CSV table of C-alpha atoms and ligand atoms in Angstrom, one decimal:
chain,number,residue,atom,x,y,z
I,1,MET,CA,0.0,0.0,0.1
I,2,ILE,CA,2.8,2.6,0.9
I,3,GLY,CA,5.5,2.8,-1.8
I,4,THR,CA,9.2,2.4,-0.9
I,5,ASN,CA,11.7,5.0,-1.0
I,6,THR,CA,14.7,3.3,-2.5
I,7,PRO,CA,17.6,4.9,-0.9
I,8,LEU,CA,19.9,7.7,-2.5
I,9,LYS,CA,22.9,5.2,-2.2
I,10,THR,CA,20.5,2.7,-4.3
I,11,LEU,CA,19.8,5.0,-6.9
I,12,ALA,CA,22.9,6.4,-7.8
I,13,ALA,CA,24.5,2.8,-7.7
I,14,THR,CA,21.5,2.1,-10.4
I,15,THR,CA,21.9,4.9,-12.3
I,16,ALA,CA,26.0,4.4,-12.3
I,17,LYS,CA,25.3,1.0,-13.6
I,18,ASN,CA,22.7,2.0,-16.2
I,19,PHE,CA,24.6,4.8,-17.4
I,20,GLN,CA,27.2,2.3,-18.1
I,21,LYS,CA,25.4,0.0,-20.0
I,22,ARG,CA,23.7,2.7,-22.1
I,23,SER,CA,27.3,4.6,-22.6
I,24,GLY,CA,30.1,2.4,-22.3
I,25,LYS,CA,31.4,4.7,-20.0
I,26,ILE,CA,32.0,4.8,-16.3
I,27,ALA,CA,30.6,7.5,-14.5
I,28,SER,CA,32.7,10.5,-13.4
I,29,TRP,CA,30.5,12.7,-11.7
I,30,ILE,CA,26.9,11.7,-10.2
I,31,ALA,CA,24.5,14.1,-8.8
I,32,ALA,CA,21.3,14.1,-7.4
I,33,ALA,CA,18.3,16.4,-5.8
I,34,PRO,CA,15.2,16.1,-4.2
I,35,GLY,CA,11.5,16.5,-4.8
I,36,ARG,CA,9.6,18.2,-2.5
I,37,VAL,CA,6.2,18.5,-0.6
I,38,ASN,CA,5.2,21.7,0.6
I,39,LEU,CA,3.3,21.6,3.9
I,40,ILE,CA,1.5,25.0,3.7
I,41,GLY,CA,2.0,28.3,2.3
I,42,GLU,CA,0.9,27.7,-1.4
I,43,HIS,CA,0.5,30.0,-4.4
I,44,THR,CA,2.2,32.4,-1.6
I,45,ASP,CA,5.8,32.8,-3.1
I,46,TYR,CA,4.9,34.5,-6.2
I,47,ASN,CA,3.2,37.0,-3.9
I,48,ASP,CA,6.9,37.6,-1.5
I,49,GLY,CA,5.1,35.4,1.0
I,50,PHE,CA,6.2,32.3,3.3
I,51,VAL,CA,6.5,28.7,2.3
I,52,PHE,CA,6.7,25.9,4.4
I,53,PRO,CA,8.0,22.6,2.1
I,54,MET,CA,10.4,20.0,3.0
I,55,ALA,CA,12.5,17.7,0.6
I,56,LEU,CA,11.5,14.2,0.1
I,57,GLU,CA,13.3,11.2,0.4
I,58,ARG,CA,12.8,11.0,-3.8
I,59,TYR,CA,15.5,12.3,-5.9
I,60,THR,CA,16.7,12.5,-9.4
I,61,VAL,CA,19.9,11.1,-10.2
I,62,ILE,CA,22.3,12.2,-12.9
I,63,ALA,CA,25.7,10.3,-13.8
I,64,ALA,CA,28.0,11.5,-16.7
I,65,ALA,CA,31.4,11.5,-17.9
I,66,PRO,CA,32.8,13.6,-20.5
I,67,ASN,CA,32.9,12.6,-24.2
I,68,GLY,CA,35.8,14.5,-26.0
I,69,SER,CA,32.9,16.1,-28.5
I,70,ASN,CA,31.0,19.7,-28.0
I,71,LYS,CA,27.8,18.0,-27.4
I,72,ILE,CA,25.7,16.4,-25.0
I,73,ILE,CA,24.0,13.1,-25.4
I,74,LEU,CA,21.2,12.7,-22.1
I,75,THR,CA,19.2,9.6,-21.8
I,76,SER,CA,16.8,9.1,-19.2
I,77,SER,CA,15.2,5.8,-17.6
I,78,THR,CA,11.9,7.5,-17.8
I,79,ALA,CA,12.1,8.1,-22.0
I,80,GLU,CA,12.8,6.8,-25.4
I,81,GLY,CA,16.0,7.1,-27.1
I,82,ALA,CA,18.3,10.2,-26.5
I,83,ALA,CA,18.4,13.4,-26.6
I,84,THR,CA,21.4,15.6,-28.0
I,85,ILE,CA,22.6,19.2,-27.0
I,86,ASP,CA,24.7,20.8,-29.7
I,87,LEU,CA,27.3,23.0,-27.4
I,88,SER,CA,28.7,24.8,-31.1
I,89,LYS,CA,25.2,26.3,-31.6
I,90,PRO,CA,23.1,28.7,-29.3
I,91,ILE,CA,20.8,26.3,-27.1
I,92,LYS,CA,17.1,26.5,-27.8
I,93,ARG,CA,13.5,24.9,-26.1
I,94,GLY,CA,12.1,21.7,-28.2
I,95,GLU,CA,12.1,18.4,-27.9
I,96,PRO,CA,12.0,16.2,-26.4
I,97,SER,CA,10.7,18.3,-23.6
I,98,TRP,CA,12.0,16.7,-20.6
I,99,ALA,CA,15.7,18.2,-22.0
I,100,ASN,CA,14.5,21.4,-21.9
I,101,TYR,CA,14.9,21.7,-18.0
I,102,VAL,CA,18.8,20.4,-18.8
I,103,LYS,CA,19.5,22.7,-21.8
I,104,GLY,CA,17.7,25.8,-19.3
I,105,VAL,CA,20.4,25.1,-16.6
I,106,ILE,CA,23.2,24.6,-19.1
I,107,VAL,CA,22.4,28.2,-20.5
I,108,GLY,CA,22.6,29.9,-16.9
I,109,PHE,CA,25.8,28.4,-16.6
I,110,GLN,CA,27.1,29.4,-19.8
I,111,ARG,CA,25.6,32.9,-18.9
I,112,LEU,CA,27.9,32.6,-16.2
I,113,GLY,CA,30.8,32.7,-18.3
I,114,CYS,CA,30.9,28.9,-18.1
I,115,LYS,CA,32.4,26.6,-20.9
I,116,ILE,CA,30.8,23.5,-20.8
I,117,PRO,CA,32.3,20.6,-22.3
I,118,GLY,CA,31.0,17.6,-23.7
I,119,PHE,CA,29.6,14.8,-21.8
I,120,ASP,CA,27.3,11.5,-21.9
I,121,ALA,CA,24.9,11.8,-19.3
I,122,HIS,CA,22.1,9.3,-17.5
I,123,ILE,CA,18.9,10.0,-15.6
I,124,GLU,CA,17.4,8.0,-13.2
I,125,SER,CA,14.2,9.3,-10.6
I,126,THR,CA,12.2,8.1,-7.7
I,127,VAL,CA,10.3,11.7,-7.9
I,128,PRO,CA,6.4,11.0,-9.4
I,129,LEU,CA,6.5,12.8,-12.8
I,130,GLY,CA,4.0,15.6,-13.2
I,131,GLY,CA,2.5,14.4,-9.3
I,132,GLY,CA,3.0,18.3,-8.2
I,133,VAL,CA,5.7,17.2,-6.1
I,134,SER,CA,8.5,18.9,-8.7
I,135,SER,CA,9.9,16.5,-10.4
I,136,SER,CA,11.2,19.0,-12.8
I,137,ALA,CA,12.8,21.3,-9.9
I,138,ALA,CA,14.6,17.9,-9.0
I,139,LEU,CA,15.9,18.0,-12.6
I,140,GLU,CA,16.8,21.4,-12.8
I,141,VAL,CA,18.8,21.1,-9.5
I,142,ALA,CA,20.3,18.3,-9.7
I,143,THR,CA,21.4,19.5,-13.2
I,144,ALA,CA,22.9,22.7,-11.6
I,145,THR,CA,24.8,20.2,-9.1
I,146,LEU,CA,26.2,18.2,-11.6
I,147,LEU,CA,27.6,21.3,-13.8
I,148,GLU,CA,29.1,22.4,-10.8
I,149,ALA,CA,31.1,19.5,-10.0
I,150,ILE,CA,31.5,19.8,-14.5
I,151,THR,CA,32.6,23.4,-14.6
I,152,LYS,CA,34.2,23.6,-11.0
I,153,LYS,CA,31.9,27.1,-11.2
I,154,LYS,CA,30.9,27.3,-7.2
I,155,LEU,CA,27.4,28.9,-6.7
I,156,THR,CA,26.4,30.0,-3.7
I,157,GLN,CA,22.3,28.2,-2.5
I,158,VAL,CA,20.2,31.5,-3.8
I,159,GLN,CA,22.1,31.3,-6.7
I,160,LYS,CA,21.7,27.9,-7.7
I,161,GLY,CA,18.0,28.0,-6.9
I,162,LEU,CA,17.4,31.3,-9.0
I,163,ILE,CA,19.5,29.8,-12.1
I,164,ALA,CA,17.1,26.8,-11.9
I,165,GLN,CA,14.1,28.8,-11.6
I,166,LYS,CA,15.0,30.9,-14.5
I,167,ALA,CA,15.8,27.8,-16.3
I,168,GLU,CA,12.0,26.7,-15.7
I,169,HIS,CA,10.6,30.3,-16.8
I,170,GLU,CA,12.8,29.9,-20.2
I,171,PHE,CA,12.6,26.6,-21.1
I,172,ALA,CA,9.7,25.6,-19.7
I,173,LEU,CA,7.6,28.4,-20.4
I,174,MET,CA,6.4,28.0,-16.5
I,175,PRO,CA,6.9,31.4,-14.6
I,176,CYS,CA,7.3,29.6,-10.8
I,177,GLY,CA,8.2,31.1,-8.2
I,178,ILE,CA,11.1,30.4,-6.0
I,179,MET,CA,9.9,27.2,-3.4
I,180,ASP,CA,10.4,24.5,-5.8
I,181,GLN,CA,14.1,25.4,-6.8
I,182,PHE,CA,15.2,26.5,-3.2
I,183,ILE,CA,13.6,23.7,-1.2
I,184,SER,CA,15.4,20.4,-3.4
I,185,VAL,CA,18.9,22.9,-2.8
I,186,MET,CA,18.7,24.0,0.7
I,187,GLY,CA,16.6,21.3,2.0
I,188,LYS,CA,17.9,19.5,5.6
I,189,ALA,CA,17.3,16.0,6.8
I,190,ASP,CA,14.6,16.4,9.7
I,191,HIS,CA,13.6,19.5,8.9
I,192,VAL,CA,11.1,22.2,7.1
I,193,LEU,CA,12.2,25.4,5.8
I,194,LEU,CA,10.6,28.4,6.6
I,195,LEU,CA,11.3,30.7,3.5
I,196,ASP,CA,10.6,33.9,3.2
I,197,CYS,CA,10.6,34.6,-0.2
I,198,GLN,CA,10.6,38.2,-0.2
I,199,THR,CA,13.9,38.6,1.4
I,200,THR,CA,15.1,34.8,0.7
I,201,LYS,CA,15.7,34.6,4.2
I,202,THR,CA,15.4,30.8,5.2
I,203,LYS,CA,14.8,28.9,8.6
I,204,GLN,CA,15.4,25.5,9.1
I,205,VAL,CA,12.7,24.1,11.2
I,206,PRO,CA,13.4,20.9,12.8
I,207,MET,CA,10.8,18.4,12.9
I,208,LYS,CA,12.4,14.9,14.1
I,209,SER,CA,9.5,13.8,16.1
I,210,LYS,CA,8.9,10.1,15.3
I,211,SER,CA,5.4,10.2,16.6
I,212,VAL,CA,4.1,12.0,13.3
I,213,ALA,CA,4.6,11.2,9.5
I,214,ILE,CA,4.0,12.8,6.8
I,215,LEU,CA,1.8,11.0,4.1
I,216,VAL,CA,1.5,12.2,0.4
I,217,ILE,CA,-1.3,10.7,-1.7
I,218,ASN,CA,-0.8,11.0,-5.1
I,219,THR,CA,-4.0,11.4,-6.8
I,220,ASN,CA,-3.1,10.3,-9.9
I,221,VAL,CA,-4.6,12.9,-11.9
I,222,LYS,CA,-2.0,14.4,-14.2
I,223,HIS,CA,-0.9,17.8,-13.0
I,224,GLU,CA,-0.4,20.2,-16.3
I,225,LEU,CA,0.2,23.7,-15.1
I,226,THR,CA,1.2,24.8,-17.8
I,227,GLY,CA,-2.2,25.5,-19.2
I,228,SER,CA,-3.1,29.2,-18.4
I,229,GLU,CA,-4.1,28.7,-15.0
I,230,TYR,CA,-1.0,29.1,-12.9
I,231,PRO,CA,0.1,32.8,-15.2
I,232,ASP,CA,-4.0,33.7,-14.5
I,233,ARG,CA,-3.5,33.1,-10.9
I,234,ARG,CA,0.1,35.4,-11.1
I,235,ARG,CA,-1.5,38.1,-13.0
I,236,GLN,CA,-5.1,38.4,-11.0
I,237,CYS,CA,-3.0,38.8,-7.6
I,238,GLU,CA,-0.8,41.5,-9.2
I,239,ALA,CA,-3.9,43.1,-10.4
I,240,ALA,CA,-5.0,42.6,-7.1
I,241,ALA,CA,-1.5,44.5,-5.4
I,242,LYS,CA,-1.5,47.5,-7.8
I,243,ALA,CA,-5.7,48.1,-7.1
I,244,LEU,CA,-4.5,48.4,-3.2
I,245,GLY,CA,-1.4,50.6,-4.1
I,246,VAL,CA,1.2,47.9,-3.3
I,247,LYS,CA,4.1,46.3,-4.4
I,248,SER,CA,2.5,42.7,-3.8
I,249,LEU,CA,0.5,41.1,-1.4
I,250,ARG,CA,2.9,40.3,0.9
I,251,SER,CA,2.3,43.9,2.4
I,252,CYS,CA,-1.3,43.6,2.8
I,253,THR,CA,-3.3,41.9,5.8
I,254,LEU,CA,-7.0,40.6,6.1
I,255,ALA,CA,-8.5,43.9,7.0
I,256,ASP,CA,-6.6,45.7,4.0
I,257,VAL,CA,-8.4,43.5,1.5
I,258,ASN,CA,-11.7,42.9,3.5
I,259,ALA,CA,-11.8,47.1,3.4
I,260,ALA,CA,-11.0,47.7,-0.2
I,261,PRO,CA,-13.7,45.4,-1.7
I,262,SER,CA,-14.8,48.6,-4.5
I,263,LYS,CA,-11.3,48.4,-5.5
I,264,LEU,CA,-11.0,44.6,-6.5
I,265,THR,CA,-13.0,42.5,-8.9
I,266,ASN,CA,-14.6,39.4,-6.9
I,267,ILE,CA,-12.0,37.4,-9.0
I,268,GLU,CA,-9.2,40.0,-7.6
I,269,PHE,CA,-11.0,40.0,-3.8
I,270,ARG,CA,-10.8,36.0,-3.9
I,271,ARG,CA,-7.8,35.6,-4.6
I,272,ALA,CA,-6.3,38.4,-2.6
I,273,ARG,CA,-8.1,37.1,0.6
I,274,HIS,CA,-6.3,33.4,0.0
I,275,VAL,CA,-3.2,34.8,-0.6
I,276,VAL,CA,-3.0,37.0,2.6
I,277,THR,CA,-4.2,34.6,5.1
I,278,GLU,CA,-1.9,31.5,3.4
I,279,ILE,CA,0.6,33.8,4.8
I,280,GLU,CA,-0.5,33.9,8.0
I,281,ARG,CA,-1.1,30.7,8.3
I,282,THR,CA,1.8,29.5,7.2
I,283,ILE,CA,3.7,31.5,9.8
I,284,THR,CA,1.5,30.0,12.2
I,285,ALA,CA,2.0,26.5,11.2
I,286,ALA,CA,5.7,26.8,11.0
I,287,LYS,CA,5.4,27.7,14.8
I,288,ALA,CA,3.3,24.6,15.9
I,289,PHE,CA,5.5,21.8,13.6
I,290,ALA,CA,8.3,23.8,15.8
I,291,SER,CA,6.4,23.2,19.1
I,292,GLY,CA,4.8,20.1,18.1
I,293,ASN,CA,1.0,21.3,18.5
I,294,TRP,CA,-0.1,18.7,15.6
I,295,LYS,CA,-3.3,19.8,16.2
I,296,LEU,CA,-3.3,22.8,15.3
I,297,ALA,CA,-0.8,22.6,12.4
I,298,GLY,CA,-3.4,20.4,11.3
I,299,ASP,CA,-6.2,22.6,11.5
I,300,LEU,CA,-4.0,25.2,9.7
I,301,MET,CA,-3.9,22.5,6.8
I,302,TYR,CA,-7.2,22.4,7.0
I,303,ALA,CA,-8.0,25.3,6.1
I,304,SER,CA,-5.8,26.1,3.5
I,305,HIS,CA,-6.8,23.5,1.5
I,306,GLY,CA,-10.6,24.8,1.9
I,307,SER,CA,-8.8,28.4,1.0
I,308,LEU,CA,-7.2,27.2,-2.4
I,309,ARG,CA,-10.4,25.5,-3.3
I,310,GLY,CA,-13.1,28.1,-2.6
I,311,ASP,CA,-10.8,31.6,-3.0
I,312,TYR,CA,-8.2,30.4,-5.1
I,313,GLU,CA,-10.1,27.8,-7.3
I,314,VAL,CA,-6.9,25.5,-8.0
I,315,SER,CA,-8.1,22.4,-6.1
I,316,CYS,CA,-9.9,19.7,-8.3
I,317,PRO,CA,-13.0,16.9,-7.2
I,318,GLU,CA,-10.3,14.1,-6.3
I,319,LEU,CA,-8.3,16.1,-4.2
I,320,ASP,CA,-11.2,17.5,-2.5
I,321,ASP,CA,-12.1,13.8,-2.3
I,322,VAL,CA,-8.7,13.1,-0.3
I,323,VAL,CA,-9.0,16.1,2.2
I,324,GLU,CA,-12.4,14.5,2.9
I,325,ILE,CA,-11.5,11.4,3.4
I,326,ALA,CA,-8.5,12.4,5.4
I,327,HIS,CA,-10.7,14.5,7.4
I,328,GLY,CA,-13.5,11.4,7.8
I,329,ILE,CA,-11.0,9.5,9.3
I,330,GLY,CA,-10.4,11.9,11.5
I,331,LEU,CA,-8.2,12.6,15.1
I,332,LYS,CA,-9.9,9.4,16.2
I,333,GLY,CA,-8.2,7.3,13.1
I,334,GLY,CA,-5.0,9.4,13.7
I,335,VAL,CA,-5.1,12.6,10.9
I,336,TYR,CA,-4.3,15.4,12.2
I,337,GLY,CA,-4.5,17.6,8.9
I,338,CYS,CA,-4.6,17.1,5.2
I,339,ARG,CA,-4.4,19.4,1.7
I,340,MET,CA,-3.7,19.5,-1.6
I,341,THR,CA,-0.1,20.4,-2.5
I,342,GLY,CA,1.8,22.1,-5.1
I,343,GLY,CA,0.6,23.9,-8.1
I,344,GLY,CA,-3.0,21.8,-7.9
I,345,PHE,CA,-5.2,20.8,-10.5
I,346,GLY,CA,-4.3,17.2,-9.5
I,347,GLY,CA,-1.0,15.9,-8.6
I,348,CYS,CA,-0.8,15.7,-4.7
I,349,CYS,CA,-2.3,15.9,-1.0
I,350,VAL,CA,-0.1,16.2,2.0
I,351,ALA,CA,-1.5,14.6,5.0
I,352,LEU,CA,0.1,15.1,9.0
I,353,VAL,CA,-1.1,12.1,10.5
I,354,GLU,CA,0.3,9.5,13.5
I,355,SER,CA,3.4,7.2,12.9
I,356,SER,CA,1.3,4.3,14.6
I,357,GLN,CA,-1.6,4.4,12.3
I,358,VAL,CA,-0.1,5.4,9.0
I,359,LYS,CA,-0.5,1.7,7.6
I,360,ALA,CA,-4.5,1.8,8.3
I,361,ILE,CA,-4.4,5.2,7.3
I,362,ALA,CA,-3.1,4.8,4.2
I,363,ALA,CA,-5.1,1.7,3.2
I,364,LYS,CA,-8.4,3.4,4.3
I,365,ILE,CA,-7.9,6.4,2.0
I,366,ALA,CA,-6.6,4.3,-0.9
I,367,GLN,CA,-10.0,1.7,-0.6
I,368,ALA,CA,-12.3,5.1,-0.4
I,369,TYR,CA,-10.7,7.3,-2.9
I,370,LYS,CA,-10.6,4.1,-5.1
I,371,ALA,CA,-14.3,3.4,-4.4
I,372,ARG,CA,-15.0,7.0,-5.4
I,373,THR,CA,-12.8,8.0,-8.0
I,374,LYS,CA,-12.3,4.3,-10.0
I,375,ILE,CA,-8.8,5.6,-9.8
I,376,THR,CA,-6.0,4.0,-7.8
I,377,PRO,CA,-4.1,6.1,-5.8
I,378,SER,CA,-0.1,6.0,-4.9
I,379,LEU,CA,0.5,6.8,-1.6
I,380,PHE,CA,4.2,7.3,0.7
I,381,VAL,CA,5.7,8.0,3.6
I,382,SER,CA,8.4,10.3,3.8
I,383,ARG,CA,11.1,12.1,5.8
I,384,PRO,CA,12.3,15.4,5.6
I,385,SER,CA,15.5,15.0,3.7
I,386,GLN,CA,18.9,16.4,2.4
I,387,GLY,CA,18.4,18.6,-0.6
I,388,ALA,CA,20.8,18.4,-3.6
I,389,THR,CA,24.3,16.7,-3.3
I,390,LEU,CA,27.3,15.9,-5.2
I,391,ILE,CA,27.7,12.2,-4.8
I,392,LYS,CA,30.3,11.7,-7.4
I,393,GLY,CA,33.3,14.2,-9.1
G,1,GLA,C1,4.3,25.4,-8.8
G,1,GLA,C2,6.0,26.8,-8.4
G,1,GLA,C3,5.5,26.7,-6.9
G,1,GLA,C4,4.6,27.4,-6.8
G,1,GLA,C5,3.2,26.6,-6.2
G,1,GLA,C6,2.3,26.7,-5.7
G,1,GLA,O1,4.9,24.4,-7.9
G,1,GLA,O2,6.4,25.8,-9.4
G,1,GLA,O3,6.7,28.0,-7.5
G,1,GLA,O4,4.6,28.4,-6.8
G,1,GLA,O5,2.9,25.5,-7.8
G,1,GLA,O6,2.6,27.3,-4.4
């Protein structure tokens, strides 16, 4: 019922082995970066707000070796055939689409004046693809970590996160905030990251208690953020901020928003209300997690979901089903809270549950979800894990 997390060491060894099979070379460099789950603080990053994600024990690993040419030859365990990047020409986005994340990061390093030599590389990942747990950020950050080793250009954590984010903007055309790339870089074992997206100031909040577990429930409804929904939400927030006379919604309180409904369209009003209340919830939740007040943390997760569903309109029936089922199991059954996580419109929910009951909870959610939707969900548990690492090189 609960999926296993392949240890990073094992995944790295498999990646190196498959790299050798495909390229005939022994890996000179192996780099890894994790996916993430956001515990609370959704659609707040591009509003200069707070987010509270943790790195997952799910990683993307790249093994590579020089090939003496001016080409990069990429393979991936999840795709047929190879992608070739010609380094003698300006790099442009194109097909296959999965290679765009790698291309974008290479361009970021080229802009820093780094000369990238030709190499062969192979990618393996245990981060669910398109599940709203940042498989793309994991690939971007793993690539950046690999290129740091190849070019010997050491970036600061913030620089690295920003290069990865820019790759997503320019090569995947997804105008994301900074959360996913930053947590993939900065994740720390047994800690959740409280990130102030206005200042990039961070606080690692310890989450060492073994009495609670983070359960991720993938609805297996594909999350597609390349549609207009995400950029639309960004624009609506910017319009609301402008109408309220502030640079970003971070500068507003709920009272400011409530006092100005005539300045805002109904949609802008509701988007702004989500953002300002979600920022508040995130600050409070970080304190609740830090002090082990699981009941309060869980209540804030439910409230976050309600706001994302009602005011921000980024949920979907399947995500709502999972949250409703989890709520039905309730405190008596060991569930403190549950909410959608990531951009929305499918993908995953995250639940805070009692460790001793996690198996029974997972079974109940899976069974009830299947009965309602006819879809088999995927579930896994993760402790907060470490961010990007260079395993070899
Ligand atoms: C996506 C984006 C993030 C963030 C979330 C919503 O995951 O990549 O930057 O905006 O959606 O919180």
